[in-house]
Amino acid sequence: MQTLHRFPERPDPLLTIVVPCFQEEETIPEFHQRITRVVKRLPVSCEILYVDDGSNDRTADILRHYQDGSSVRCLSLSRNFGKEAALSAGIDHARGSALIFIDVDLQDPPELIAAMVDYWQRGYDVVNMQRNLRIGDSWFKRMSARAYYWVMQRLVEKVDMPADVSDFRLIGPAPLAALRALDERSRILKGMIGWVGFRTIELPYNRTVRHAGSTKWNAAGLFNLAIESIVSFSRKPLRIFSLISFGLFVSPSGRIV
């Protein structure tokens, strides 16, 4: 028999939906309309926490228009720190005992949140959404994502990082508390969530086309994410560098010089 979670302190737990935003003035109104419809139907009380990652368009103004101080809040970062930092800020400021990450561009359908909450209530601590089809992604983004997961699965040790698992996920109270307890200067959440463990399930879904605007990811951003991930979770590059350095100090005769 499957054991249901016994939620602490309140029978109707507060769930925080964290939405990172950067230059998304075109997508926010449609997203907000859809996410509020979803939230009203959920069996748990929710708040929506928008995190503006230093946008210089009308993103912050639009978000402030929706903010009501209770069910909808807006956090504005002083400059553009990047998506990982925006998600990390969401973790630090969420009031919920559990949270969901979702992008604002509507490639990840908000309507799937109901299924994520259902699996959480069945006893899963982490519910990862795994992309089955990447309909709206360019050839470059599909290939770079494939390369990222290929490298991570071979270099990263003791971290479960399934391919095509997006940032669209639910994190329950136990793993959320574990993440908050980790003293990391730079949080790479894809790896950290797998590293802390707990009962996890992947739900396949089809990623749709972006509602409006264009992706903010570029080659430099993806490369930096890969480097930070490898440095944070793998000792293999350090071992390779150490062997190379040692070799530079060894003479052809085998003596250390």
Coordinates of N, CA and C in Angstrom, one line a residue:
M1 N 0.8 -1.2 0.0 CA 0.0 0.0 0.0 C 0.9 1.2 0.0
Q2 N 0.5 2.2 -0.8 CA 1.3 3.5 -0.9 C 0.9 4.4 0.2
T3 N 2.0 4.9 0.9 CA 1.7 5.8 2.0 C 1.6 7.3 1.6
L4 N 0.6 7.9 2.0 CA 0.5 9.3 1.7 C 1.3 10.2 2.6
H5 N 1.8 11.3 2.1 CA 2.5 12.3 3.0 C 1.6 12.8 4.1
R6 N 2.1 12.9 5.3 CA 1.4 13.6 6.4 C 2.0 15.0 6.4
F7 N 1.3 16.0 5.9 CA 1.9 17.3 5.8 C 2.0 18.0 7.2
P8 N 3.1 18.7 7.4 CA 3.4 19.3 8.8 C 2.5 20.5 9.0
E9 N 2.1 20.7 10.2 CA 1.6 22.0 10.7 C 0.2 22.3 10.2
R10 N -0.1 22.2 8.9 CA -1.4 22.6 8.4 C -1.9 21.5 7.5
P11 N -3.2 21.1 7.5 CA -3.7 20.1 6.7 C -3.7 20.5 5.2
D12 N -3.8 21.8 5.0 CA -3.9 22.3 3.6 C -2.6 23.1 3.4
P13 N -1.5 22.4 2.9 CA -0.2 23.1 2.8 C -0.1 24.2 1.8
L14 N 0.7 25.2 2.0 CA 0.9 26.2 1.1 C 2.0 25.8 0.1
L15 N 1.6 25.9 -1.2 CA 2.5 25.6 -2.3 C 2.9 26.9 -3.0
T16 N 4.2 27.1 -3.1 CA 4.7 28.3 -3.8 C 5.1 27.9 -5.2
I17 N 4.5 28.7 -6.2 CA 4.9 28.5 -7.6 C 5.9 29.6 -8.0
V18 N 7.1 29.2 -8.2 CA 8.2 30.2 -8.5 C 8.3 30.3 -10.0
V19 N 8.2 31.6 -10.5 CA 8.2 31.9 -11.9 C 9.3 32.9 -12.3
P20 N 10.5 32.4 -12.8 CA 11.6 33.4 -13.1 C 11.2 34.1 -14.4
C21 N 11.5 35.4 -14.5 CA 11.2 36.2 -15.7 C 12.3 37.1 -16.1
F22 N 12.6 37.1 -17.3 CA 13.6 38.0 -17.9 C 13.2 38.5 -19.2
Q23 N 12.9 39.8 -19.4 CA 12.4 40.4 -20.6 C 11.2 39.6 -21.2
E24 N 10.2 39.5 -20.4 CA 9.0 38.6 -20.8 C 7.7 39.4 -20.8
E25 N 7.8 40.7 -21.2 CA 6.6 41.5 -21.1 C 5.5 41.0 -22.1
E26 N 5.9 40.3 -23.1 CA 4.9 39.8 -24.1 C 4.2 38.5 -23.6
T27 N 4.8 37.8 -22.8 CA 4.2 36.5 -22.4 C 3.5 36.5 -21.0
I28 N 3.8 37.5 -20.2 CA 3.3 37.4 -18.8 C 1.8 37.5 -18.7
P29 N 1.1 38.4 -19.5 CA -0.4 38.4 -19.3 C -1.1 37.1 -19.6
E30 N -0.7 36.4 -20.7 CA -1.3 35.1 -21.0 C -0.9 34.1 -20.0
F31 N 0.3 34.1 -19.5 CA 0.7 33.1 -18.5 C 0.0 33.3 -17.2
H32 N -0.1 34.6 -16.8 CA -0.8 34.8 -15.5 C -2.3 34.4 -15.6
Q33 N -2.9 34.7 -16.7 CA -4.3 34.2 -16.8 C -4.5 32.7 -16.7
R34 N -3.6 32.0 -17.3 CA -3.6 30.5 -17.3 C -3.2 30.0 -15.9
I35 N -2.2 30.5 -15.3 CA -1.7 30.0 -14.0 C -2.8 30.2 -12.9
T36 N -3.4 31.4 -13.0 CA -4.4 31.7 -12.0 C -5.6 30.7 -12.1
R37 N -6.0 30.4 -13.3 CA -7.1 29.4 -13.5 C -6.7 28.0 -12.9
V38 N -5.4 27.7 -13.1 CA -4.9 26.4 -12.6 C -5.0 26.4 -11.1
V39 N -4.4 27.5 -10.5 CA -4.3 27.6 -9.0 C -5.7 27.4 -8.4
K40 N -6.7 28.0 -8.9 CA -8.0 28.0 -8.3 C -8.6 26.6 -8.2
R41 N -8.1 25.7 -9.1 CA -8.6 24.3 -9.1 C -7.8 23.3 -8.3
L42 N -6.7 23.8 -7.8 CA -5.8 22.9 -7.0 C -6.4 22.6 -5.6
P43 N -6.1 21.4 -5.1 CA -6.6 21.0 -3.8 C -5.7 21.5 -2.6
V44 N -4.8 22.4 -2.9 CA -3.9 23.0 -1.9 C -3.9 24.5 -2.0
S45 N -3.7 25.2 -1.0 CA -3.5 26.7 -1.1 C -2.2 27.0 -1.7
C46 N -2.2 28.1 -2.5 CA -1.0 28.4 -3.3 C -0.7 29.9 -3.2
E47 N 0.6 30.2 -3.5 CA 1.0 31.5 -3.8 C 1.8 31.5 -5.1
I48 N 1.8 32.5 -5.9 CA 2.6 32.6 -7.1 C 3.7 33.7 -6.8
L49 N 4.9 33.3 -6.9 CA 6.1 34.2 -6.7 C 6.8 34.4 -8.0
Y50 N 6.6 35.6 -8.6 CA 7.4 36.0 -9.8 C 8.7 36.5 -9.4
V51 N 9.8 36.1 -10.1 CA 11.1 36.7 -9.8 C 11.6 37.3 -11.1
D52 N 11.7 38.7 -11.1 CA 12.2 39.4 -12.2 C 13.7 39.5 -12.1
D53 N 14.3 38.9 -13.1 CA 15.8 38.8 -13.1 C 16.5 40.0 -13.8
G54 N 16.2 41.2 -13.3 CA 16.8 42.4 -13.8 C 16.4 42.8 -15.2
S55 N 15.1 42.6 -15.6 CA 14.6 43.0 -16.9 C 14.7 44.5 -17.1
N56 N 14.9 44.9 -18.3 CA 14.9 46.3 -18.6 C 13.8 46.7 -19.6
D57 N 12.8 45.8 -19.7 CA 11.6 46.1 -20.5 C 10.5 46.4 -19.5
R58 N 9.2 46.1 -19.8 CA 8.1 46.4 -18.9 C 7.8 45.2 -18.0
T59 N 8.6 44.2 -17.9 CA 8.3 43.0 -17.1 C 8.0 43.4 -15.7
A60 N 8.9 44.2 -15.0 CA 8.7 44.5 -13.6 C 7.4 45.2 -13.4
D61 N 7.0 46.2 -14.3 CA 5.8 47.0 -14.1 C 4.6 46.1 -14.2
I62 N 4.6 45.2 -15.2 CA 3.5 44.2 -15.4 C 3.3 43.3 -14.2
L63 N 4.4 42.8 -13.6 CA 4.3 42.0 -12.5 C 3.8 42.7 -11.3
R64 N 4.2 43.9 -11.1 CA 3.7 44.7 -9.9 C 2.2 44.9 -10.0
H65 N 1.7 45.0 -11.3 CA 0.2 45.2 -11.5 C -0.5 44.0 -10.9
Y66 N 0.0 42.8 -11.1 CA -0.6 41.6 -10.6 C -0.4 41.3 -9.1
Q67 N 0.6 41.9 -8.5 CA 1.0 41.6 -7.1 C -0.1 42.1 -6.2
D68 N -0.5 41.2 -5.3 CA -1.5 41.5 -4.3 C -1.0 41.4 -2.8
G69 N 0.2 40.9 -2.7 CA 0.8 40.8 -1.4 C 0.6 39.5 -0.6
S70 N -0.3 38.7 -1.2 CA -0.6 37.5 -0.5 C -0.5 36.3 -1.4
S71 N -1.5 36.2 -2.4 CA -1.4 35.0 -3.3 C -0.5 35.3 -4.5
V72 N -0.2 36.5 -4.8 CA 0.7 36.8 -5.9 C 1.7 37.8 -5.4
R73 N 3.0 37.5 -5.4 CA 4.1 38.3 -5.0 C 5.1 38.5 -6.1
C74 N 5.9 39.6 -6.1 CA 6.9 39.8 -7.1 C 8.2 40.2 -6.4
L75 N 9.3 39.5 -6.8 CA 10.6 39.8 -6.3 C 11.5 40.3 -7.5
S76 N 12.1 41.5 -7.3 CA 12.9 42.1 -8.4 C 14.3 42.0 -8.0
L77 N 15.2 41.4 -8.8 CA 16.6 41.4 -8.6 C 17.2 42.7 -9.1
S78 N 18.4 43.1 -8.5 CA 19.0 44.4 -8.8 C 19.5 44.4 -10.2
R79 N 19.9 43.3 -10.8 CA 20.4 43.2 -12.1 C 20.1 41.8 -12.6
N80 N 20.5 41.5 -13.9 CA 20.4 40.1 -14.4 C 21.5 39.2 -13.9
F81 N 21.1 38.3 -13.0 CA 22.0 37.3 -12.4 C 22.0 36.0 -13.1
G82 N 21.0 35.7 -13.9 CA 20.9 34.4 -14.6 C 19.8 33.6 -14.0
K83 N 19.3 32.6 -14.7 CA 18.1 31.8 -14.3 C 18.4 31.1 -13.0
E84 N 19.6 30.4 -12.8 CA 19.8 29.7 -11.6 C 19.8 30.6 -10.4
A85 N 20.3 31.8 -10.5 CA 20.2 32.7 -9.4 C 18.7 33.1 -9.1
A86 N 17.9 33.3 -10.2 CA 16.5 33.7 -10.0 C 15.8 32.5 -9.3
L87 N 16.0 31.3 -9.7 CA 15.4 30.1 -9.0 C 15.8 30.0 -7.6
S88 N 17.1 30.3 -7.3 CA 17.6 30.2 -6.0 C 17.0 31.3 -5.1
A89 N 16.8 32.5 -5.7 CA 16.1 33.6 -4.9 C 14.6 33.1 -4.6
G90 N 14.0 32.4 -5.5 CA 12.7 31.9 -5.3 C 12.6 31.0 -4.1
I91 N 13.6 30.1 -4.0 CA 13.7 29.2 -2.9 C 13.8 29.9 -1.6
D92 N 14.7 30.9 -1.6 CA 15.0 31.7 -0.4 C 13.8 32.5 0.1
H93 N 12.9 32.9 -0.8 CA 11.8 33.8 -0.4 C 10.4 33.1 -0.5
A94 N 10.4 31.9 -0.9 CA 9.1 31.2 -0.9 C 8.5 31.0 0.5
R95 N 7.3 31.1 0.7 CA 6.6 30.9 2.0 C 6.0 29.5 2.1
G96 N 6.0 28.8 1.0 CA 5.4 27.5 1.0 C 6.2 26.4 1.6
S97 N 5.6 25.4 2.0 CA 6.4 24.2 2.5 C 6.8 23.3 1.3
A98 N 6.3 23.6 0.1 CA 6.7 22.9 -1.1 C 6.7 24.0 -2.2
L99 N 7.4 23.7 -3.3 CA 7.4 24.7 -4.4 C 7.4 24.0 -5.8
I100 N 7.0 24.8 -6.8 CA 7.1 24.3 -8.2 C 7.8 25.4 -8.9
F101 N 8.8 25.0 -9.8 CA 9.4 25.9 -10.7 C 8.7 25.8 -12.1
I102 N 8.4 26.9 -12.7 CA 7.8 26.9 -14.1 C 8.3 28.1 -14.8
D103 N 8.6 28.0 -16.1 CA 9.0 29.1 -16.9 C 7.7 29.9 -17.4
V104 N 7.9 31.2 -17.6 CA 6.8 32.0 -18.0 C 6.5 32.0 -19.5
D105 N 7.3 31.4 -20.3 CA 7.1 31.4 -21.8 C 6.0 30.5 -22.3
L106 N 5.4 29.7 -21.4 CA 4.3 28.8 -21.7 C 4.7 27.6 -22.6
Q107 N 6.0 27.4 -22.7 CA 6.5 26.1 -23.3 C 6.2 24.9 -22.4
D108 N 6.1 25.2 -21.1 CA 5.7 24.2 -20.1 C 4.3 24.5 -19.7
P109 N 3.3 23.7 -20.1 CA 1.9 24.0 -19.8 C 1.6 24.1 -18.3
P110 N 1.1 25.2 -17.8 CA 0.7 25.3 -16.4 C -0.4 24.3 -16.0
E111 N -1.1 23.8 -17.0 CA -2.2 22.9 -16.7 C -1.7 21.5 -16.1
L112 N -0.4 21.2 -16.4 CA 0.2 20.0 -15.9 C 0.5 20.0 -14.4
I113 N 0.4 21.2 -13.8 CA 0.7 21.3 -12.3 C -0.3 20.5 -11.5
A114 N -1.5 20.3 -11.9 CA -2.5 19.5 -11.2 C -2.0 18.1 -11.1
A115 N -1.4 17.5 -12.1 CA -0.9 16.1 -12.1 C 0.3 16.1 -11.2
M116 N 1.2 17.1 -11.2 CA 2.3 17.2 -10.3 C 1.9 17.1 -8.8
V117 N 0.9 17.9 -8.5 CA 0.4 18.0 -7.1 C -0.2 16.6 -6.7
D118 N -0.8 16.0 -7.7 CA -1.4 14.7 -7.4 C -0.4 13.7 -7.0
Y119 N 0.7 13.6 -7.8 CA 1.8 12.7 -7.4 C 2.5 13.1 -6.1
W120 N 2.6 14.3 -5.8 CA 3.1 14.7 -4.5 C 2.3 14.2 -3.4
Q121 N 0.9 14.3 -3.5 CA 0.0 13.8 -2.5 C 0.0 12.3 -2.4
R122 N 0.5 11.6 -3.5 CA 0.6 10.2 -3.4 C 1.9 9.7 -2.6
G123 N 2.8 10.6 -2.4 CA 3.9 10.3 -1.6 C 5.3 10.6 -2.2
Y124 N 5.3 11.2 -3.4 CA 6.6 11.5 -4.0 C 7.1 12.9 -3.5
D125 N 8.4 12.9 -3.2 CA 9.0 14.1 -2.7 C 9.4 15.1 -3.8
V126 N 9.8 14.5 -5.0 CA 10.2 15.4 -6.1 C 9.5 14.8 -7.3
V127 N 8.8 15.7 -8.1 CA 8.1 15.4 -9.3 C 8.8 16.2 -10.4
N128 N 9.6 15.5 -11.2 CA 10.3 16.1 -12.4 C 9.5 15.9 -13.6
M129 N 9.4 17.0 -14.4 CA 8.7 16.9 -15.7 C 9.8 16.7 -16.8
Q130 N 9.7 15.6 -17.5 CA 10.7 15.1 -18.5 C 10.2 15.4 -19.9
R131 N 10.9 16.1 -20.7 CA 10.5 16.5 -22.0 C 10.5 15.3 -22.9
N132 N 9.3 15.0 -23.5 CA 9.2 13.9 -24.4 C 9.5 14.4 -25.9
L133 N 8.8 15.5 -26.2 CA 9.1 16.2 -27.5 C 9.4 17.7 -27.1
R134 N 10.3 18.2 -27.9 CA 10.7 19.6 -27.7 C 10.3 20.4 -29.0
I135 N 8.9 20.6 -29.1 CA 8.4 21.1 -30.3 C 8.8 22.5 -30.6
G136 N 8.9 23.3 -29.6 CA 9.3 24.7 -29.8 C 10.7 25.1 -29.8
D137 N 11.6 24.1 -29.6 CA 13.0 24.4 -29.5 C 13.8 24.3 -30.8
S138 N 14.7 25.2 -31.0 CA 15.5 25.2 -32.2 C 16.5 24.0 -32.2
W139 N 17.0 23.8 -33.4 CA 18.0 22.7 -33.6 C 19.2 22.8 -32.6
F140 N 19.7 24.1 -32.6 CA 20.8 24.4 -31.7 C 20.5 24.0 -30.2
K141 N 19.3 24.4 -29.8 CA 19.0 24.2 -28.4 C 18.8 22.7 -28.1
R142 N 18.2 22.0 -29.0 CA 18.0 20.5 -28.8 C 19.4 19.8 -28.8
M143 N 20.3 20.2 -29.7 CA 21.6 19.6 -29.7 C 22.5 19.9 -28.5
S144 N 22.4 21.2 -28.1 CA 23.2 21.6 -27.0 C 22.7 21.0 -25.7
A145 N 21.3 20.8 -25.6 CA 20.8 20.2 -24.4 C 21.2 18.7 -24.4
R146 N 21.2 18.1 -25.5 CA 21.6 16.7 -25.6 C 23.1 16.5 -25.2
A147 N 23.9 17.4 -25.7 CA 25.3 17.4 -25.3 C 25.5 17.6 -23.8
Y148 N 24.7 18.6 -23.2 CA 24.9 18.9 -21.8 C 24.6 17.6 -21.0
Y149 N 23.5 17.0 -21.2 CA 23.1 15.8 -20.4 C 24.1 14.6 -20.7
W150 N 24.6 14.5 -21.9 CA 25.6 13.5 -22.2 C 26.9 13.7 -21.4
V151 N 27.3 14.9 -21.3 CA 28.5 15.2 -20.5 C 28.3 15.0 -19.0
M152 N 27.1 15.5 -18.6 CA 26.8 15.4 -17.1 C 26.7 14.0 -16.6
Q153 N 26.1 13.2 -17.5 CA 25.9 11.8 -17.0 C 27.2 11.0 -17.0
R154 N 28.3 11.5 -17.7 CA 29.5 10.8 -17.7 C 30.6 11.4 -16.7
L155 N 30.4 12.7 -16.4 CA 31.4 13.3 -15.5 C 30.9 13.5 -14.1
V156 N 29.6 13.7 -13.9 CA 29.1 14.0 -12.6 C 28.9 12.7 -11.8
E157 N 29.4 12.7 -10.6 CA 29.4 11.5 -9.7 C 28.3 11.6 -8.7
K158 N 27.6 10.5 -8.4 CA 26.7 10.3 -7.4 C 25.5 11.3 -7.5
V159 N 25.2 11.8 -8.7 CA 24.1 12.7 -8.9 C 23.2 12.1 -10.0
D160 N 21.9 11.9 -9.6 CA 21.0 11.4 -10.6 C 20.4 12.6 -11.4
M161 N 20.8 12.6 -12.7 CA 20.4 13.7 -13.6 C 19.8 13.1 -14.9
P162 N 18.6 12.7 -14.9 CA 18.0 12.1 -16.1 C 18.0 13.1 -17.3
A163 N 18.2 12.5 -18.5 CA 18.2 13.4 -19.7 C 16.8 14.0 -19.9
D164 N 16.8 15.3 -20.4 CA 15.6 16.0 -20.7 C 14.7 16.3 -19.6
V165 N 15.2 16.3 -18.3 CA 14.4 16.7 -17.2 C 14.6 18.3 -17.1
S166 N 13.5 19.0 -17.2 CA 13.6 20.4 -17.2 C 13.6 21.0 -15.8
D167 N 13.6 22.3 -15.7 CA 13.4 23.0 -14.4 C 12.0 22.9 -13.9
F168 N 11.1 22.5 -14.8 CA 9.7 22.4 -14.4 C 9.5 21.2 -13.5
R169 N 9.4 21.5 -12.2 CA 9.4 20.4 -11.2 C 8.7 20.8 -10.0
L170 N 8.3 19.8 -9.2 CA 7.8 20.1 -7.8 C 8.8 19.6 -6.8
I171 N 9.0 20.3 -5.8 CA 10.0 20.0 -4.7 C 9.2 20.0 -3.4
G172 N 9.1 18.8 -2.8 CA 8.4 18.7 -1.5 C 9.1 19.3 -0.3
P173 N 8.5 19.3 0.8 CA 9.1 19.9 2.0 C 10.4 19.3 2.4
A174 N 10.6 18.0 2.4 CA 11.9 17.4 2.8 C 13.1 17.8 1.9
P175 N 13.0 17.6 0.6 CA 14.1 18.1 -0.2 C 14.3 19.6 -0.3
L176 N 13.2 20.3 -0.1 CA 13.3 21.8 -0.1 C 14.1 22.2 1.2
A177 N 13.8 21.6 2.3 CA 14.6 21.9 3.5 C 16.0 21.5 3.3
A178 N 16.3 20.4 2.7 CA 17.7 20.0 2.4 C 18.4 21.0 1.5
L179 N 17.7 21.5 0.5 CA 18.4 22.5 -0.4 C 18.7 23.8 0.3
R180 N 17.8 24.2 1.2 CA 18.0 25.4 1.9 C 19.1 25.3 2.9
A181 N 19.4 24.1 3.4 CA 20.4 23.8 4.4 C 21.8 23.8 3.7
L182 N 21.9 23.6 2.4 CA 23.2 23.5 1.7 C 23.8 24.9 1.6
D183 N 25.0 25.1 2.0 CA 25.7 26.4 1.9 C 26.4 26.4 0.6
E184 N 25.7 26.7 -0.5 CA 26.3 26.8 -1.8 C 26.3 28.2 -2.3
R185 N 27.5 28.7 -2.7 CA 27.6 30.0 -3.2 C 26.9 30.1 -4.6
S186 N 27.0 29.1 -5.4 CA 26.3 29.1 -6.7 C 25.5 27.8 -6.8
R187 N 24.2 27.9 -6.7 CA 23.3 26.7 -6.8 C 23.1 26.3 -8.2
I188 N 23.4 25.1 -8.5 CA 23.1 24.5 -9.8 C 22.0 23.5 -9.5
L189 N 20.8 23.9 -9.6 CA 19.6 23.2 -9.0 C 19.4 21.8 -9.7
K190 N 19.7 21.7 -11.0 CA 19.5 20.5 -11.7 C 20.3 19.4 -11.0
G191 N 21.5 19.7 -10.6 CA 22.3 18.7 -9.9 C 22.0 18.5 -8.4
M192 N 21.7 19.7 -7.8 CA 21.5 19.6 -6.3 C 20.3 18.8 -5.9
I193 N 19.2 19.0 -6.8 CA 18.0 18.2 -6.4 C 18.2 16.7 -6.5
G194 N 19.0 16.3 -7.6 CA 19.3 14.9 -7.7 C 20.3 14.4 -6.6
W195 N 21.1 15.3 -6.2 CA 22.1 15.0 -5.2 C 21.5 14.7 -3.8
V196 N 20.5 15.6 -3.4 CA 19.9 15.4 -2.1 C 19.1 14.1 -1.9
G197 N 18.7 13.6 -3.1 CA 17.9 12.3 -3.0 C 16.4 12.5 -2.9
F198 N 15.8 11.6 -2.1 CA 14.4 11.5 -1.8 C 13.6 10.8 -2.9
R199 N 12.4 10.5 -2.6 CA 11.6 9.7 -3.6 C 11.2 10.6 -4.8
T200 N 11.6 10.2 -6.0 CA 11.4 11.0 -7.2 C 10.7 10.2 -8.3
I201 N 10.0 11.0 -9.1 CA 9.3 10.4 -10.3 C 9.5 11.4 -11.4
E202 N 9.6 10.8 -12.6 CA 9.6 11.7 -13.8 C 8.3 11.5 -14.6
L203 N 7.7 12.6 -15.0 CA 6.4 12.5 -15.8 C 6.7 13.1 -17.2
P204 N 6.5 12.3 -18.2 CA 6.8 12.8 -19.6 C 5.8 13.8 -20.0
Y205 N 6.2 14.7 -20.8 CA 5.3 15.7 -21.4 C 5.9 16.3 -22.7
N206 N 5.0 16.9 -23.5 CA 5.5 17.5 -24.7 C 5.6 19.0 -24.5
R207 N 6.8 19.5 -24.8 CA 7.1 20.9 -24.7 C 6.6 21.6 -25.9
T208 N 5.8 22.7 -25.7 CA 5.1 23.4 -26.8 C 6.0 24.6 -27.3
V209 N 5.5 25.3 -28.3 CA 6.2 26.4 -28.8 C 6.0 27.6 -27.8
R210 N 7.0 28.5 -27.8 CA 7.0 29.7 -27.0 C 5.8 30.6 -27.4
H211 N 5.1 31.1 -26.4 CA 3.9 32.0 -26.6 C 4.3 33.2 -27.4
A212 N 5.4 33.9 -27.0 CA 5.8 35.1 -27.7 C 7.3 35.4 -27.4
G213 N 7.9 36.3 -28.1 CA 9.3 36.7 -27.8 C 10.2 35.6 -28.3
S214 N 11.4 35.6 -27.7 CA 12.5 34.7 -28.1 C 13.2 34.2 -26.9
T215 N 13.9 33.0 -27.0 CA 14.6 32.5 -25.9 C 15.7 33.4 -25.5
K216 N 16.0 33.4 -24.2 CA 17.1 34.2 -23.7 C 18.4 33.4 -23.5
W217 N 18.3 32.1 -23.8 CA 19.5 31.3 -23.8 C 20.4 31.4 -25.0
N218 N 21.7 31.4 -24.9 CA 22.6 31.5 -26.0 C 23.8 30.5 -25.7
A219 N 24.7 30.4 -26.7 CA 25.8 29.4 -26.5 C 26.6 29.7 -25.3
A220 N 26.9 30.9 -25.0 CA 27.7 31.3 -23.9 C 27.0 30.9 -22.6
G221 N 25.7 31.1 -22.5 CA 25.0 30.8 -21.3 C 25.0 29.3 -21.0
L222 N 24.7 28.5 -22.1 CA 24.7 27.1 -22.0 C 26.1 26.5 -21.6
F223 N 27.2 27.1 -22.2 CA 28.5 26.7 -21.9 C 28.9 27.0 -20.4
N224 N 28.5 28.1 -19.9 CA 28.8 28.5 -18.5 C 28.0 27.6 -17.6
L225 N 26.8 27.2 -17.9 CA 26.0 26.3 -17.1 C 26.7 25.0 -17.0
A226 N 27.2 24.5 -18.1 CA 27.8 23.2 -18.2 C 29.1 23.2 -17.3
I227 N 29.9 24.3 -17.5 CA 31.2 24.4 -16.7 C 30.9 24.4 -15.2
E228 N 29.9 25.2 -14.8 CA 29.6 25.4 -13.4 C 29.0 24.0 -12.8
S229 N 28.2 23.3 -13.6 CA 27.7 22.0 -13.2 C 28.8 21.0 -13.0
I230 N 29.7 21.0 -13.9 CA 30.8 20.0 -13.8 C 31.7 20.3 -12.6
V231 N 32.1 21.6 -12.5 CA 32.9 22.0 -11.3 C 32.3 21.8 -10.0
S232 N 30.9 22.0 -9.9 CA 30.2 21.8 -8.7 C 30.1 20.4 -8.3
F233 N 29.9 19.4 -9.2 CA 29.5 18.1 -8.9 C 30.5 17.0 -9.3
S234 N 31.6 17.3 -9.9 CA 32.5 16.3 -10.4 C 33.9 16.6 -10.0
R235 N 34.6 15.6 -9.5 CA 36.1 15.7 -9.2 C 36.9 15.2 -10.4
K236 N 36.3 14.6 -11.4 CA 37.1 14.1 -12.5 C 37.9 15.1 -13.3
P237 N 37.4 16.3 -13.6 CA 38.3 17.3 -14.2 C 39.5 17.7 -13.4
L238 N 39.3 17.7 -12.0 CA 40.4 18.0 -11.1 C 41.4 16.9 -11.2
R239 N 40.9 15.7 -11.2 CA 41.9 14.6 -11.3 C 42.7 14.6 -12.6
I240 N 42.0 14.9 -13.7 CA 42.6 14.9 -15.0 C 43.7 16.0 -15.0
F241 N 43.3 17.2 -14.5 CA 44.2 18.3 -14.4 C 45.4 18.0 -13.6
S242 N 45.2 17.3 -12.4 CA 46.3 16.9 -11.5 C 47.3 16.0 -12.2
L243 N 46.7 15.0 -13.0 CA 47.6 14.1 -13.7 C 48.4 14.8 -14.8
I244 N 47.8 15.7 -15.5 CA 48.5 16.5 -16.5 C 49.6 17.3 -15.8
S245 N 49.3 18.0 -14.7 CA 50.3 18.8 -14.0 C 51.4 17.9 -13.5
F246 N 51.1 16.8 -13.0 CA 52.1 15.9 -12.5 C 53.0 15.4 -13.6
G247 N 52.4 15.2 -14.8 CA 53.2 14.8 -16.0 C 54.2 15.8 -16.4
L248 N 53.8 17.1 -16.3 CA 54.7 18.2 -16.7 C 56.0 18.2 -15.8
F249 N 55.9 17.7 -14.6 CA 57.0 17.7 -13.7 C 57.8 16.4 -13.7
V250 N 57.5 15.5 -14.6 CA 58.2 14.2 -14.6 C 59.0 14.2 -15.9
S251 N 60.3 13.9 -15.8 CA 61.2 13.9 -16.9 C 61.0 12.6 -17.7
P252 N 61.5 12.5 -19.0 CA 61.4 11.3 -19.8 C 62.0 10.1 -19.1
S253 N 63.0 10.3 -18.2 CA 63.6 9.1 -17.5 C 62.8 8.6 -16.3
G254 N 61.7 9.4 -16.0 CA 60.8 8.9 -14.9 C 61.1 9.7 -13.7
R255 N 62.1 10.6 -13.7 CA 62.4 11.3 -12.5 C 61.5 12.6 -12.4
I256 N 61.2 12.9 -11.1 CA 60.4 14.2 -10.9 C 61.4 15.3 -11.0
V257 N 61.1 16.3 -11.8 CA 62.0 17.5 -12.0 C 61.4 18.7 -11.4

